[in-house]
Amino acid sequence: MLKLLMALVFLTPLCFMQNMWWMVQSILFLLTLVFMGASVSNSFFGNISYFLGCDVISFGLILLSLWICVLMITASESVVRVQNYSGFFLLMVLMLLILLYCTFSTTNLFMFYLFFESSLIPTLFLILGWGYQPERLQAGMYLLFYTLLASLPLLVGIFYIYKFNDSLYIPLLYSLNVSQFLIYLSLIFAFLVKMPMFLVHLWLPKAHVEAPVSGSMILAGVLLKLGGYGLLRIFKVLSLSGLSFNFIWVGISLVGGVLVSLMCLRQTDLKALIAYSSVAHMGIVLGGLMTLTYWGFCGSFMLMIAHGLCSSGLFCLANISYERLGSRSLLINKGLMNFMPSMTLWWFLLSSCNMAAPPSLNLLSEISLLNSMVAWSWVTMLMLSFLSFFSAAYTLYIYSYSQHGKIYSGVYSCSMGYTREYLLLFLHWFPLNLLILKSEPCMLWL
């Protein structure tokens, strides 16, 4: 694990050399390939060093981080084209990747907290430095204060665990079982805000709308998964109190998912719509996770990976139309089938993945999450049926509203995508539909 970290650290000087943009991207592709080769297929920590290790959950999420960061560089070609501090931009992406890599692979709970918090800083710089509107300052503040305020109790909770366990090494936490409500709340709340759970989700649409395409991709692709990953790890300690209190979060996330889906149906901003749909998806993940069942854990892990690829691809599509039309409004992004006919296929493919159509990984994961929640309680069936229906409804809304209709008169007659953009979308969509053929690492990892 350390060797890959060193490779990433020594990649940083390349950012500041002339014309090294695509070189950095190619080296990151190579490192992704190397990491895939060093795969870990059992549920124990492997590839272990003094403070890094890797089991199946870490492996999937590190691979996702590497992949999304490479695709961020591919998507942000406009930064290099207009010479908008491209060296610093690359440095931010690399720093973010290094911090995420450390977050997912560390075996110590305190180090996890440290990297979990510090991944906020490069994201903030991406939003403040390369965002489009002046409101990005407000979005950055929302992001910062929501996350920081919620995660200070987590630090106290970690120290509390250390007091009783004399170790924060994750595999050694199995002997401890916390049953006090306050400790349970403090350990879990930071991750709920990061997920983001309904009621503490207000920072997410703001941050997404103001972020550049790369910021949206990393936010939707990886940073929302930090919360789920933290919960998967911390429930080793909280299984006792989880049995008593988890019904609260399942309720909130299911009802919230339905309400957010209804909000999706009245959005006119392309990016805000995709951001709200992320909240609904992560609500399902949270609900499945909180049942503490095997199906729930597997399904939530899988939906995190599927949603990372799918949502990131949709943000790329929104950005492609934004670069052509200069607007994110659905009132202007109409009739794109006339304007960019070849992109309509990609809109269709990624939208159908978003509503969990076969053969995407979303389908498999949503089936296992539905299983876990209905087995946990039959009452959830009502909200789950609404959630499934509305997720199809807002996905059809975004697809039909943006592709059909009368084209806005202020644009050119026709526009094609670049090869770079087709490759970018293909690299989102292909793994998403390929992974269902080899779903044993996702489903049978416990």
XYZ file of C-alpha atoms in Angstrom:
446
model
C 0.000 0.000 0.000
C 2.848 2.342 0.796
C 4.416 1.927 -2.628
C 1.333 3.318 -4.363
C 1.216 6.193 -1.878
C 4.852 7.019 -2.684
C 4.076 6.921 -6.399
C 1.261 9.435 -5.879
C 3.402 11.703 -3.700
C 6.241 11.747 -6.236
C 3.768 12.590 -8.985
C 3.209 16.060 -7.469
C 6.282 17.804 -9.041
C 5.026 16.796 -12.497
C 1.990 19.044 -12.013
C 4.083 22.179 -12.283
C 6.071 21.237 -15.381
C 5.094 22.572 -18.781
C 2.572 20.549 -20.828
C 2.385 17.692 -18.345
C -1.418 17.600 -18.002
C -2.031 14.482 -20.078
C 1.162 12.896 -18.763
C -0.176 13.046 -15.194
C -3.457 11.578 -16.401
C -1.698 8.683 -18.163
C 0.454 7.901 -15.122
C -2.669 7.847 -12.942
C -4.300 5.408 -15.378
C -1.193 3.240 -15.063
C -1.317 3.384 -11.241
C -4.991 2.381 -11.321
C -4.045 -0.630 -13.405
C -1.211 -1.518 -10.994
C -3.583 -1.236 -8.040
C -6.158 -3.464 -9.736
C -3.432 -6.052 -10.181
C -2.610 -5.975 -6.475
C -6.179 -6.918 -5.673
C -7.378 -8.217 -2.330
C -10.219 -10.671 -2.586
C -10.874 -11.607 1.035
C -12.437 -9.718 3.886
C -9.274 -9.537 6.027
C -6.767 -6.735 5.737
C -4.079 -7.575 3.215
C -1.160 -5.626 1.676
C -0.515 -4.462 5.198
C 2.126 -1.934 6.289
C 2.598 0.080 9.487
C -0.537 2.121 9.148
C -2.032 1.172 5.786
C -3.915 -1.946 4.855
C -6.556 -2.981 2.405
C -9.588 -5.231 2.594
C -12.441 -5.591 0.112
C -14.343 -2.438 1.156
C -11.164 -0.362 1.001
C -10.157 -1.931 -2.290
C -13.421 -1.063 -4.022
C -13.456 2.511 -2.782
C -9.765 3.213 -3.445
C -10.217 1.923 -6.972
C -13.242 4.208 -7.353
C -11.225 7.194 -6.048
C -8.356 6.557 -8.461
C -10.767 6.111 -11.359
C -12.844 9.230 -10.638
C -9.714 11.360 -10.129
C -8.317 10.290 -13.498
C -11.643 11.090 -15.133
C -11.729 14.471 -13.357
C -8.524 15.398 -15.153
C -10.035 14.205 -18.447
C -13.214 16.222 -17.893
C -11.479 19.452 -16.866
C -9.738 20.109 -20.149
C -11.149 23.657 -20.164
C -8.852 24.478 -17.210
C -5.847 23.752 -19.403
C -7.378 25.374 -22.478
C -7.886 28.776 -20.847
C -4.719 28.424 -18.701
C -6.690 28.756 -15.465
C -3.892 27.791 -13.031
C -3.747 24.253 -14.411
C -0.690 23.320 -12.297
C -2.445 24.173 -9.036
C -5.564 22.410 -10.253
C -3.610 19.193 -10.853
C -1.974 19.582 -7.462
C -5.395 19.871 -5.778
C -6.680 16.757 -7.554
C -3.556 14.827 -6.551
C -3.693 16.007 -2.945
C -7.327 14.983 -2.786
C -6.494 11.585 -4.235
C -3.646 11.046 -1.745
C -5.885 11.992 1.198
C -8.721 9.761 -0.012
C -6.290 6.909 -0.559
C -5.054 7.292 3.013
C -8.616 7.604 4.371
C -9.790 4.379 2.783
C -6.686 2.338 3.503
C -5.725 3.366 7.028
C -6.162 0.749 9.750
C -6.251 3.202 12.632
C -9.442 4.977 13.646
C -7.729 8.242 14.589
C -5.768 8.399 11.343
C -9.044 7.754 9.548
C -10.570 10.777 11.310
C -7.549 12.903 10.393
C -7.657 12.079 6.676
C -11.471 12.141 6.631
C -11.354 15.759 7.752
C -8.425 16.858 5.622
C -10.026 15.675 2.379
C -12.350 18.640 2.934
C -9.596 21.186 2.266
C -8.701 20.375 -1.379
C -12.427 20.082 -2.150
C -12.969 23.543 -0.705
C -10.125 24.906 -2.832
C -11.608 23.279 -5.943
C -14.976 24.912 -5.290
C -13.568 28.326 -4.308
C -10.855 28.426 -6.950
C -12.481 26.976 -10.043
C -16.225 27.372 -9.354
C -18.371 29.444 -11.719
C -20.593 31.786 -9.671
C -19.871 34.239 -6.824
C -22.152 32.127 -4.567
C -19.373 29.553 -4.381
C -18.110 31.295 -1.227
C -21.402 30.578 0.510
C -21.372 26.996 -0.798
C -17.839 26.509 0.535
C -18.842 27.823 3.952
C -21.858 25.499 4.053
C -19.657 22.539 3.188
C -17.016 23.461 5.746
C -19.264 24.205 8.698
C -21.718 21.354 8.237
C -18.877 18.841 8.076
C -16.673 20.331 10.793
C -19.456 20.896 13.291
C -20.703 17.330 12.944
C -17.312 15.684 13.129
C -15.964 17.209 16.338
C -18.105 14.829 18.443
C -16.623 11.988 16.368
C -13.175 12.882 17.687
C -14.452 12.725 21.275
C -16.085 9.374 20.528
C -12.839 7.991 19.111
C -10.947 9.063 22.256
C -13.663 7.383 24.326
C -13.128 4.120 22.424
C -9.368 4.459 22.973
C -9.901 4.865 26.716
C -11.692 1.510 26.949
C -9.918 -0.454 24.253
C -6.319 0.881 24.527
C -6.109 0.514 20.759
C -7.677 2.129 17.718
C -6.536 -0.582 15.328
C -9.731 -1.425 13.401
C -9.493 -5.258 13.466
C -9.024 -5.146 17.264
C -12.268 -3.306 17.917
C -14.437 -6.430 17.845
C -14.216 -6.955 21.628
C -15.823 -3.585 22.372
C -19.553 -2.896 22.301
C -20.812 0.570 23.110
C -24.396 0.951 24.272
C -24.689 4.578 25.461
C -26.872 6.737 23.232
C -24.646 9.822 23.390
C -21.518 7.982 22.301
C -23.519 6.230 19.594
C -24.753 9.608 18.348
C -21.346 11.273 18.449
C -19.669 8.416 16.569
C -22.296 8.274 13.880
C -23.400 11.850 13.252
C -20.359 12.996 11.254
C -20.948 10.191 8.782
C -24.663 10.957 8.513
C -23.874 14.553 7.538
C -21.275 13.388 5.036
C -23.665 10.836 3.443
C -25.725 13.251 3.445
C -28.799 12.141 5.346
C -32.049 14.042 4.728
C -32.359 17.056 7.129
C -28.581 17.628 7.070
C -28.286 17.545 3.288
C -28.525 21.275 2.542
C -24.803 21.724 1.916
C -24.795 19.186 -0.915
C -26.942 20.805 -3.646
C -25.252 24.152 -2.985
C -21.753 22.675 -3.189
C -22.632 20.731 -6.358
C -24.173 23.653 -8.178
C -21.264 25.980 -7.471
C -18.446 23.470 -7.980
C -16.636 23.052 -11.312
C -17.244 19.755 -13.105
C -14.299 18.105 -11.348
C -15.583 19.231 -7.946
C -19.023 17.796 -8.682
C -17.511 14.532 -9.894
C -15.360 13.982 -6.815
C -18.178 15.087 -4.487
C -20.729 12.748 -6.008
C -18.246 10.010 -6.831
C -16.157 9.639 -3.708
C -16.773 12.166 -0.920
C -20.347 11.015 -0.298
C -18.940 7.494 0.077
C -16.728 8.532 2.995
C -19.807 8.579 5.213
C -20.901 5.105 4.160
C -17.392 3.740 4.532
C -17.099 5.221 8.026
C -20.416 3.649 9.031
C -19.388 0.243 7.665
C -16.256 0.432 9.810
C -17.720 1.921 12.975
C -20.682 -0.452 13.288
C -18.209 -3.063 14.454
C -18.304 -1.164 17.755
C -21.920 -0.033 17.675
C -23.838 -3.187 16.790
C -25.450 -3.408 20.252
C -26.732 0.172 20.391
C -27.523 -0.002 16.672
C -30.144 -2.637 17.353
C -31.906 -0.219 19.700
C -31.648 3.094 17.857
C -31.184 2.424 14.128
C -34.882 2.540 13.287
C -34.718 6.356 13.609
C -32.246 6.720 10.736
C -34.006 4.165 8.519
C -37.234 6.139 8.936
C -35.647 9.510 8.247
C -33.705 8.299 5.221
C -36.693 6.571 3.577
C -39.167 9.408 4.123
C -36.438 11.898 3.206
C -35.646 9.965 0.033
C -39.262 10.270 -1.111
C -39.436 13.996 -0.263
C -36.157 14.685 -2.057
C -37.422 12.756 -5.096
C -40.451 15.057 -5.149
C -38.102 18.043 -4.972
C -36.221 16.638 -7.971
C -39.388 16.853 -10.024
C -39.566 20.633 -9.697
C -35.901 21.531 -10.291
C -35.008 23.631 -13.314
C -31.267 23.507 -12.705
C -29.639 20.493 -14.337
C -26.901 20.126 -11.729
C -29.227 20.665 -8.768
C -31.495 17.909 -10.074
C -28.635 15.397 -10.270
C -27.409 16.516 -6.826
C -30.820 15.974 -5.235
C -31.056 12.561 -6.868
C -27.743 11.745 -5.119
C -29.386 12.542 -1.780
C -32.228 10.127 -2.578
C -29.804 7.350 -3.552
C -27.671 7.812 -0.459
C -30.892 7.659 1.599
C -31.443 4.116 0.321
C -27.798 3.252 1.097
C -28.197 4.572 4.630
C -31.444 2.660 5.161
C -29.880 -0.630 4.040
C -26.774 -0.054 6.125
C -28.741 0.670 9.272
C -30.558 -2.682 9.150
C -27.175 -4.241 10.089
C -27.916 -7.245 7.860
C -25.548 -8.997 5.494
C -27.646 -8.040 2.453
C -27.796 -4.464 3.668
C -24.034 -4.149 4.061
C -23.292 -5.730 0.669
C -25.993 -3.739 -1.085
C -24.930 -0.413 0.397
C -21.281 -1.015 -0.490
C -22.297 -1.894 -4.023
C -24.687 1.028 -4.486
C -21.950 3.371 -3.259
C -19.681 2.213 -6.083
C -22.481 2.151 -8.678
C -23.768 5.588 -7.690
C -20.222 6.986 -7.745
C -19.773 6.043 -11.396
C -23.319 6.873 -12.502
C -23.715 10.234 -10.786
C -20.254 11.335 -11.850
C -21.101 10.491 -15.467
C -24.321 12.517 -15.281
C -22.401 15.528 -13.967
C -20.013 15.177 -16.919
C -22.976 15.227 -19.295
C -24.431 18.292 -17.594
C -21.056 19.994 -17.953
C -20.778 19.071 -21.633
C -24.066 20.856 -22.345
C -23.028 23.717 -20.053
C -19.821 24.277 -22.028
C -21.818 24.477 -25.287
C -24.829 26.503 -24.122
C -23.386 28.497 -21.216
C -26.334 27.635 -18.989
C -27.468 24.882 -16.645
C -31.132 25.809 -16.838
C -33.523 23.197 -18.208
C -35.398 26.021 -19.942
C -32.380 26.533 -22.206
C -31.083 22.937 -22.267
C -34.060 21.764 -24.305
C -34.205 19.811 -27.531
C -30.610 18.655 -27.170
C -31.453 15.746 -29.451
C -31.370 18.218 -32.354
C -28.343 20.043 -31.043
C -26.076 17.158 -29.948
C -27.617 13.981 -31.357
C -24.675 11.753 -30.459
C -24.822 12.804 -26.787
C -28.453 11.742 -26.509
C -27.355 8.110 -26.483
C -25.081 8.783 -23.497
C -27.832 10.702 -21.723
C -30.066 7.697 -22.238
C -27.493 5.133 -21.075
C -26.506 7.002 -17.918
C -30.077 7.997 -17.075
C -31.213 4.393 -17.333
C -28.356 3.393 -15.020
C -29.487 6.116 -12.618
C -32.937 4.555 -12.323
C -31.408 1.090 -11.842
C -32.267 -0.452 -15.169
C -30.557 -3.756 -15.999
C -27.735 -4.579 -16.617
C -26.256 -1.839 -14.408
C -24.695 -2.468 -11.013
C -27.372 -0.175 -9.531
C -29.979 -2.856 -10.216
C -28.169 -5.592 -8.281
C -27.458 -3.294 -5.352
C -30.984 -1.902 -5.150
C -32.408 -5.430 -5.203
C -30.249 -6.419 -2.230
C -31.080 -3.182 -0.374
C -34.811 -3.717 -0.926
C -34.357 -7.261 0.337
C -32.558 -6.147 3.470
C -35.055 -3.441 4.383
C -38.207 -5.445 3.693
C -36.774 -8.359 5.692
C -36.037 -5.889 8.517
C -39.598 -4.554 8.582
C -42.566 -4.800 6.238
C -43.538 -1.206 6.951
C -40.639 0.006 4.797
C -42.318 -1.442 1.691
C -44.576 1.600 1.352
C -41.802 4.183 1.215
C -39.539 1.926 -0.847
C -42.216 1.555 -3.527
C -42.645 5.343 -3.652
C -38.883 5.796 -3.796
C -38.488 3.370 -6.712
C -41.360 4.967 -8.609
C -40.187 8.545 -8.143
C -36.583 7.749 -8.968
C -37.801 6.474 -12.345
C -40.042 9.559 -12.628
C -37.339 12.205 -12.083
C -34.862 10.334 -14.269
C -37.374 10.262 -17.124
C -38.079 13.932 -16.425
C -34.447 14.966 -16.729
C -33.946 12.852 -19.852
C -37.093 13.798 -21.755
C -37.049 17.439 -20.723
C -33.452 17.984 -21.799
C -33.445 15.886 -24.987
C -36.904 16.550 -26.459
C -38.828 19.753 -27.030
C -38.224 22.847 -29.099
C -34.571 23.861 -29.226
C -33.656 27.213 -27.676
C -33.236 29.816 -30.431
C -30.024 31.330 -29.118
C -27.728 28.376 -29.870
C -26.002 27.048 -32.983
C -27.770 24.518 -35.151
C -25.616 21.510 -34.323
C -22.643 20.509 -32.215
C -20.667 17.320 -31.811
C -18.767 16.003 -28.821
C -14.997 15.619 -28.708
C -13.432 12.167 -28.663
C -12.238 13.026 -25.153
C -15.832 13.441 -23.993
C -17.012 10.180 -25.545
C -14.096 8.370 -23.901
C -14.906 10.045 -20.587
C -18.537 8.904 -20.695
C -17.593 5.434 -21.876
C -15.202 5.025 -18.947
C -18.046 5.885 -16.563
C -20.638 3.667 -18.180
C -18.559 0.613 -19.092
C -17.333 -0.381 -15.586
C -20.836 0.275 -14.260
C -22.319 -2.369 -16.535
C -19.328 -4.681 -16.555
C -19.150 -5.051 -12.769
C -22.490 -6.841 -12.594
C -20.908 -9.756 -14.483
C -18.285 -10.119 -11.769
C -20.268 -9.164 -8.713
C -18.813 -11.716 -6.299
C -16.299 -9.256 -4.793
C -19.178 -6.858 -4.174
C -21.740 -9.339 -2.867
C -19.842 -12.101 -1.099
C -17.114 -10.178 0.675
C -18.070 -10.660 4.314
